[in-house]
mmCIF file of C-alpha atoms and ligand atoms in Angstrom:
data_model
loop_
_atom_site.group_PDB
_atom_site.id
_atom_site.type_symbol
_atom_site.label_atom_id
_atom_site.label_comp_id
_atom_site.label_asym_id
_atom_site.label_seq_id
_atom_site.Cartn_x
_atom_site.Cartn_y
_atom_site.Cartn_z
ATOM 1 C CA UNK A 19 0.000 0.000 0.000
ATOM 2 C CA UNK A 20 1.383 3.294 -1.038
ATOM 3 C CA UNK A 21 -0.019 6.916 -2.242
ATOM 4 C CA UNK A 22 -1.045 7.000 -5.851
ATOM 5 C CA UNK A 23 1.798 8.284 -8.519
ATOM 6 C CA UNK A 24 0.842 9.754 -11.649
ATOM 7 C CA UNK A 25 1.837 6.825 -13.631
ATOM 8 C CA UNK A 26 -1.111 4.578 -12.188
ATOM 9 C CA UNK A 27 -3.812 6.224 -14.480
ATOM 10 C CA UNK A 28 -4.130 4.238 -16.827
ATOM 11 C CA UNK A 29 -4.230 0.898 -14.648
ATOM 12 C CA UNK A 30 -6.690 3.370 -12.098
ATOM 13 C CA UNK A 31 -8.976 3.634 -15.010
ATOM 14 C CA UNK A 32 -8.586 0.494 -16.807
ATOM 15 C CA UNK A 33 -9.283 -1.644 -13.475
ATOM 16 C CA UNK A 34 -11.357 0.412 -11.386
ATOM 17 C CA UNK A 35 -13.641 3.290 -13.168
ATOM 18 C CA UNK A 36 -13.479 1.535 -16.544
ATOM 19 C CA UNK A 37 -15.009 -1.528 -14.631
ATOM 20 C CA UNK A 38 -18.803 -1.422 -14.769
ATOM 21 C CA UNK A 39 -19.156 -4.945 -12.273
ATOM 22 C CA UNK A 40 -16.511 -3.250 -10.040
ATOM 23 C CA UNK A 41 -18.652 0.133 -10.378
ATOM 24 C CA UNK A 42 -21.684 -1.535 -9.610
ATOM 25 C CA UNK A 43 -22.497 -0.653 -5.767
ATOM 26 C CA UNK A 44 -20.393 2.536 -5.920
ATOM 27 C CA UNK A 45 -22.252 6.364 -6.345
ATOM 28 C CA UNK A 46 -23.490 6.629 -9.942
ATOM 29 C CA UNK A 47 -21.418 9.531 -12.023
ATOM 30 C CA UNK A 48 -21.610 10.799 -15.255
ATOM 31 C CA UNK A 49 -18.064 11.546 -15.301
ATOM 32 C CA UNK A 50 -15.926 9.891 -17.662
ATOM 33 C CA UNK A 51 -13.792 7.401 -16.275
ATOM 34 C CA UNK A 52 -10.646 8.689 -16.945
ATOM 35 C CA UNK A 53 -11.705 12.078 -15.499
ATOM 36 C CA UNK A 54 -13.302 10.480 -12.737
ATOM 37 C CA UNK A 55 -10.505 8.153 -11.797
ATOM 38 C CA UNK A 56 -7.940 11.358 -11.756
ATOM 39 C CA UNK A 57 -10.238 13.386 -10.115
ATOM 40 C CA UNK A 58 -10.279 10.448 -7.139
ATOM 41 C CA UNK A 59 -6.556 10.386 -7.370
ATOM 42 C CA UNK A 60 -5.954 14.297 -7.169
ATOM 43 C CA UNK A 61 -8.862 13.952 -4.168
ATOM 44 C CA UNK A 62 -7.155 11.299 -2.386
ATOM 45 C CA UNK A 63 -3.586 12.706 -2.554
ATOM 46 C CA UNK A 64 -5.359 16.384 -1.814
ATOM 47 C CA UNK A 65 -6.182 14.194 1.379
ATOM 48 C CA UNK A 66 -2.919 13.752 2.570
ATOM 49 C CA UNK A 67 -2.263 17.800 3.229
ATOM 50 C CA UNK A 68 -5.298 18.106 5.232
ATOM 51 C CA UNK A 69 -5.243 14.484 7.497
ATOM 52 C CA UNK A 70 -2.817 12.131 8.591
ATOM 53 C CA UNK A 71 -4.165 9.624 6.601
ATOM 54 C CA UNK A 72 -5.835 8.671 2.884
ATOM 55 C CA UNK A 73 -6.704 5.880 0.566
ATOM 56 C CA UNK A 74 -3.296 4.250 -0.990
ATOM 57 C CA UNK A 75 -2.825 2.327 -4.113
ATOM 58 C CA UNK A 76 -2.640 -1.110 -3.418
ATOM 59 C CA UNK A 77 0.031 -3.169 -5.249
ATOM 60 C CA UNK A 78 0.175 -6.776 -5.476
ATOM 61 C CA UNK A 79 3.814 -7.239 -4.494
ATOM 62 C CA UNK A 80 4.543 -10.477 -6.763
ATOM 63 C CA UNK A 81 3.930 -8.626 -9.768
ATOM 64 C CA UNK A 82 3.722 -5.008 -8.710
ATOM 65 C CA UNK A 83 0.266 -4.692 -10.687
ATOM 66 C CA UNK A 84 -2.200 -1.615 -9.156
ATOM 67 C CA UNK A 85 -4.749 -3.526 -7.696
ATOM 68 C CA UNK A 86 -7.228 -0.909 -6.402
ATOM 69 C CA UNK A 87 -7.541 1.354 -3.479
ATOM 70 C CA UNK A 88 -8.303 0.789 0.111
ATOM 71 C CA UNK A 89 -7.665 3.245 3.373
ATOM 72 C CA UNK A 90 -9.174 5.731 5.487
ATOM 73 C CA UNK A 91 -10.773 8.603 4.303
ATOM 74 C CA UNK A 92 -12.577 12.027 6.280
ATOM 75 C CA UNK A 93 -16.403 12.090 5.521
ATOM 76 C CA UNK A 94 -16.941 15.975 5.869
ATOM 77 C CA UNK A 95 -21.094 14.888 5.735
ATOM 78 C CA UNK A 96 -20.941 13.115 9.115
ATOM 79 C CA UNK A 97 -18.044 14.040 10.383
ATOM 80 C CA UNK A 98 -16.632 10.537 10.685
ATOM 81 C CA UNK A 99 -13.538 8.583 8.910
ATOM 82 C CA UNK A 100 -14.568 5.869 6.565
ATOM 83 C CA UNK A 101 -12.586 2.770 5.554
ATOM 84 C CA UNK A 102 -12.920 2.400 1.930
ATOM 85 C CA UNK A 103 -12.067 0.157 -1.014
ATOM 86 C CA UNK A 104 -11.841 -1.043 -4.014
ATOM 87 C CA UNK A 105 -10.272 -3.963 -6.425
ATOM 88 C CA UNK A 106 -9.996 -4.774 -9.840
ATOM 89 C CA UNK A 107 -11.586 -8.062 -10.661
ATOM 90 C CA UNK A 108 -9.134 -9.663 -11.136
ATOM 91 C CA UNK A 109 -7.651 -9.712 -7.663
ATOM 92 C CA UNK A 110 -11.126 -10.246 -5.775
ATOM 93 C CA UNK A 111 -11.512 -13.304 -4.061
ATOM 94 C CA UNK A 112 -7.884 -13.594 -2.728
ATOM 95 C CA UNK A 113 -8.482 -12.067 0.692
ATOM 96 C CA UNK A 114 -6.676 -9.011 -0.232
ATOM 97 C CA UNK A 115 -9.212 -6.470 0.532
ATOM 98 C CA UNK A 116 -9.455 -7.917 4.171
ATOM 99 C CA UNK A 117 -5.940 -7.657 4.525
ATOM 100 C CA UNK A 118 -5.755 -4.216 3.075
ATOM 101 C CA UNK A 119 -8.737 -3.187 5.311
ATOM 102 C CA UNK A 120 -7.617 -4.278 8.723
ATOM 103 C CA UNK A 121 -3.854 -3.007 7.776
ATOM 104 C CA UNK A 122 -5.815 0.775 7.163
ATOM 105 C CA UNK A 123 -8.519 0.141 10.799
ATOM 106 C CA UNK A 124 -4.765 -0.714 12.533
ATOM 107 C CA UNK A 125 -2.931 2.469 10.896
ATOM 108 C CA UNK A 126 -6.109 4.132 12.240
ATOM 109 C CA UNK A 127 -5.824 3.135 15.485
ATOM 110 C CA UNK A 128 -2.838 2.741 16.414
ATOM 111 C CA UNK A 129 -0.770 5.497 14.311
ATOM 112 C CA UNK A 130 -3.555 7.902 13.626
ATOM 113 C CA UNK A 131 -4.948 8.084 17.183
ATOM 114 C CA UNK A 132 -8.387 7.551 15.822
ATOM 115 C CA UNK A 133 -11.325 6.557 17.918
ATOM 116 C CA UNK A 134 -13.784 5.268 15.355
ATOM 117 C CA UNK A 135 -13.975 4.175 11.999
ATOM 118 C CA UNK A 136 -17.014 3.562 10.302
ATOM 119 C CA UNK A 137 -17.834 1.980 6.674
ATOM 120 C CA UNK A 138 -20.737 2.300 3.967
ATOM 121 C CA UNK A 139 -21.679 0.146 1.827
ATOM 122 C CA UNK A 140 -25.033 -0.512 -0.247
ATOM 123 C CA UNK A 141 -27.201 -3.647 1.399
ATOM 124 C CA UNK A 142 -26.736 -5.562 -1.097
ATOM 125 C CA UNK A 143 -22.649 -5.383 -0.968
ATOM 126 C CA UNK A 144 -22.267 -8.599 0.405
ATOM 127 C CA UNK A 145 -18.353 -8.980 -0.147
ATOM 128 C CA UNK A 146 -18.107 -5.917 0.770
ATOM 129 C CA UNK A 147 -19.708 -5.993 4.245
ATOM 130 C CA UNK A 148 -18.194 -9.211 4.920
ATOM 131 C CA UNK A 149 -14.908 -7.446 4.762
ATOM 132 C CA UNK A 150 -16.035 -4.916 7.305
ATOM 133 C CA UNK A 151 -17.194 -7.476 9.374
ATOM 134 C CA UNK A 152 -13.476 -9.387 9.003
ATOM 135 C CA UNK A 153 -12.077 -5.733 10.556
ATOM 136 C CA UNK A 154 -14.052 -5.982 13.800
ATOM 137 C CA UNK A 155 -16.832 -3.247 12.476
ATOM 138 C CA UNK A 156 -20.243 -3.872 13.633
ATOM 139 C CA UNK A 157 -23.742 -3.270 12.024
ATOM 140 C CA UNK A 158 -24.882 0.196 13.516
ATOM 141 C CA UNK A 159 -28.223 1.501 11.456
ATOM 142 C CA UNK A 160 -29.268 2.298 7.634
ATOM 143 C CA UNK A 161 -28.452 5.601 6.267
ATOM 144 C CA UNK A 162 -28.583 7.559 3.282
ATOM 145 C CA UNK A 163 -25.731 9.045 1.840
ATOM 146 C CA UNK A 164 -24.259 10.836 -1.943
ATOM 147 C CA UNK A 165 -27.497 9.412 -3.098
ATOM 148 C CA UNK A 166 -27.130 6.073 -2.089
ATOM 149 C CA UNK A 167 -29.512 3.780 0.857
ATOM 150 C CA UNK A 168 -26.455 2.057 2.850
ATOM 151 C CA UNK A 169 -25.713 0.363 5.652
ATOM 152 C CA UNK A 170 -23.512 1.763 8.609
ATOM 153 C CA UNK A 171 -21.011 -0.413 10.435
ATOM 154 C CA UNK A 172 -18.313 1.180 13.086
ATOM 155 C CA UNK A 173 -15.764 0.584 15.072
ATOM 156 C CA UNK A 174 -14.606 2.432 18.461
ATOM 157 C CA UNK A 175 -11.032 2.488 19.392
ATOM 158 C CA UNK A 176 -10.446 0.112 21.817
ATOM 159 C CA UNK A 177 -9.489 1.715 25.668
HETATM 160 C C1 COA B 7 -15.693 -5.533 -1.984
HETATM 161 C C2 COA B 7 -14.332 -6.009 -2.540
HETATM 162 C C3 COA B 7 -13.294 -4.957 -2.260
HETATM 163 C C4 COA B 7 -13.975 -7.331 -1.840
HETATM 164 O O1 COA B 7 -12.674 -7.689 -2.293
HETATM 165 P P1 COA B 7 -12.035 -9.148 -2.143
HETATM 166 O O2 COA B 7 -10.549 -9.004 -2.185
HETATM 167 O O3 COA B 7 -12.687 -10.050 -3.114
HETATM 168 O O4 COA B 7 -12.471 -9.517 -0.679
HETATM 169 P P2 COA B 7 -11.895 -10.729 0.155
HETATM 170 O O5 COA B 7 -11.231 -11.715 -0.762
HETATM 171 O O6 COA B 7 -11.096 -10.151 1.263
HETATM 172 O O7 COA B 7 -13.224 -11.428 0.656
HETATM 173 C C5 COA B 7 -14.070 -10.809 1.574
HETATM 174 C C6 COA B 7 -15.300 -11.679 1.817
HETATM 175 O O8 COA B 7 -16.274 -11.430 0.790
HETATM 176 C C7 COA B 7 -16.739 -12.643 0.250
HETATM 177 N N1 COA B 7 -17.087 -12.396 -1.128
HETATM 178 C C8 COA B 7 -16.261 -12.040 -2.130
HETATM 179 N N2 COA B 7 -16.978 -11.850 -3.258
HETATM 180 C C9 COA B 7 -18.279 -12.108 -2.947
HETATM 181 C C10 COA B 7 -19.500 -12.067 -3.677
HETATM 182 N N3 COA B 7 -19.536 -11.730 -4.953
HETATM 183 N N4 COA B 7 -20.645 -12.373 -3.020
HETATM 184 C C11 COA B 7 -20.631 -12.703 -1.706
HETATM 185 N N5 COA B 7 -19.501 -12.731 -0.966
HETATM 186 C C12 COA B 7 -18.343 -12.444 -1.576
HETATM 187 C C13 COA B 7 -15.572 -13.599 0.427
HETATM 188 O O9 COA B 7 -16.020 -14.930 0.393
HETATM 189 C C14 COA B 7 -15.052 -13.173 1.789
HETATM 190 O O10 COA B 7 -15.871 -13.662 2.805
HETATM 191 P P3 COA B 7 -15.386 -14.889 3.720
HETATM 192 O O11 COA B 7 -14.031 -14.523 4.232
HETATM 193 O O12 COA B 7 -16.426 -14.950 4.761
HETATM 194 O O13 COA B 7 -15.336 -16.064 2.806
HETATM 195 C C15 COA B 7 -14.415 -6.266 -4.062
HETATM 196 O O14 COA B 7 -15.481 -7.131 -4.314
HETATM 197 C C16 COA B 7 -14.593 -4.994 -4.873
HETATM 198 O O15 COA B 7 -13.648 -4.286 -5.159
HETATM 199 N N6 COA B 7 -15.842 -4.679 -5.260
HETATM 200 C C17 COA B 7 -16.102 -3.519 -6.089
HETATM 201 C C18 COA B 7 -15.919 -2.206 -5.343
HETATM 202 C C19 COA B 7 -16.760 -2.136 -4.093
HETATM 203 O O16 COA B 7 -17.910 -2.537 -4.103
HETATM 204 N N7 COA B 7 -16.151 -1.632 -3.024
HETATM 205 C C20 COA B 7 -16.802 -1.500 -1.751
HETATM 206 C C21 COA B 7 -17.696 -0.327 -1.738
HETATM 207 S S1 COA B 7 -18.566 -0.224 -0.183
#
């Protein structure tokens, strides 16, 4: 896991906003994916100025490929720090987004000095909330956020 470079675009867009299976649960945008996939690099690395934390890239170390995203992000909405991610297809399955995840909940924790981290994902995101569920977080309530009905699952810091 590292912060984006320039020279992931291509891959970013390819795998990730060029994806419509991986885009499937995500918000719905108009953008291009290109566009869209620098804009969430420019946001993400934007994020690293104003926090102590952001998404990375995530590499797959065997064959240095860009697999996706995952890390910690600030949610200005609600005020609370999200643990987000995605994959290309072609790395899901292999229990790398759980590892990825509980590596970013940890860095929270335990670097960051957090003391909570939530995640959002749409009901029907099963993979997706079975990964949360690997990091400790726990089913809080429904919500509805950028458009989207989701479930809420947190985490506190532990005392
Ligand atoms: C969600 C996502 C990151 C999971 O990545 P992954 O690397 O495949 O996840 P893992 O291999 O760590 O597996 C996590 C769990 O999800 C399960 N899972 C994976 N794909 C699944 C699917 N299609 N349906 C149901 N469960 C699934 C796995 O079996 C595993 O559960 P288990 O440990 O109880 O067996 C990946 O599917 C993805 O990038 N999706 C598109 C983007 C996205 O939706 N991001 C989340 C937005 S909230």
């Amino acid at each position: 896991m590292r912060p984006f470079e320039p020279t992931d675009l291509d891959a970013y867009t390819a795998r990730i906003f060029g994806d419509a299976e991986v885009l499937r649960y995500l918000p719905k945008r108009d953008t291009p994916a290109r566009e869209r996939a620098q804009r969430t690099m420019d946001f993400f690395n934007d994020h690293w100025n104003q926090f102590p934390y952001a998404p990375w890239a995530i590499v797959e170390k065997a064959s240095g490929e860009l697999m996706g995203h995952c890390g910690l992000r600030f949610i200005t909405e609600i005020r609370e720090t999200e643990v987000l991610y995605a994959l290309a297809k072609d790395f899901w399955g292999k229990g790398y987004a759980t590892e990825a995840a509980r590596a970013s909940v940890e860095f929270g924790f335990a670097k960051v000095g957090l003391e909570r981290i939530i995640a959002l994902a749409v009901p029907e995101n099963i993979a997706s909330r079975r990964v949360m569920e690997h990091c400790g977080l726990v089913y809080e309530k429904d919500v509805q956020l950028f458009g989207l009905d989701c479930v809420y699952y947190a985490l506190n810091r532990k005392t």
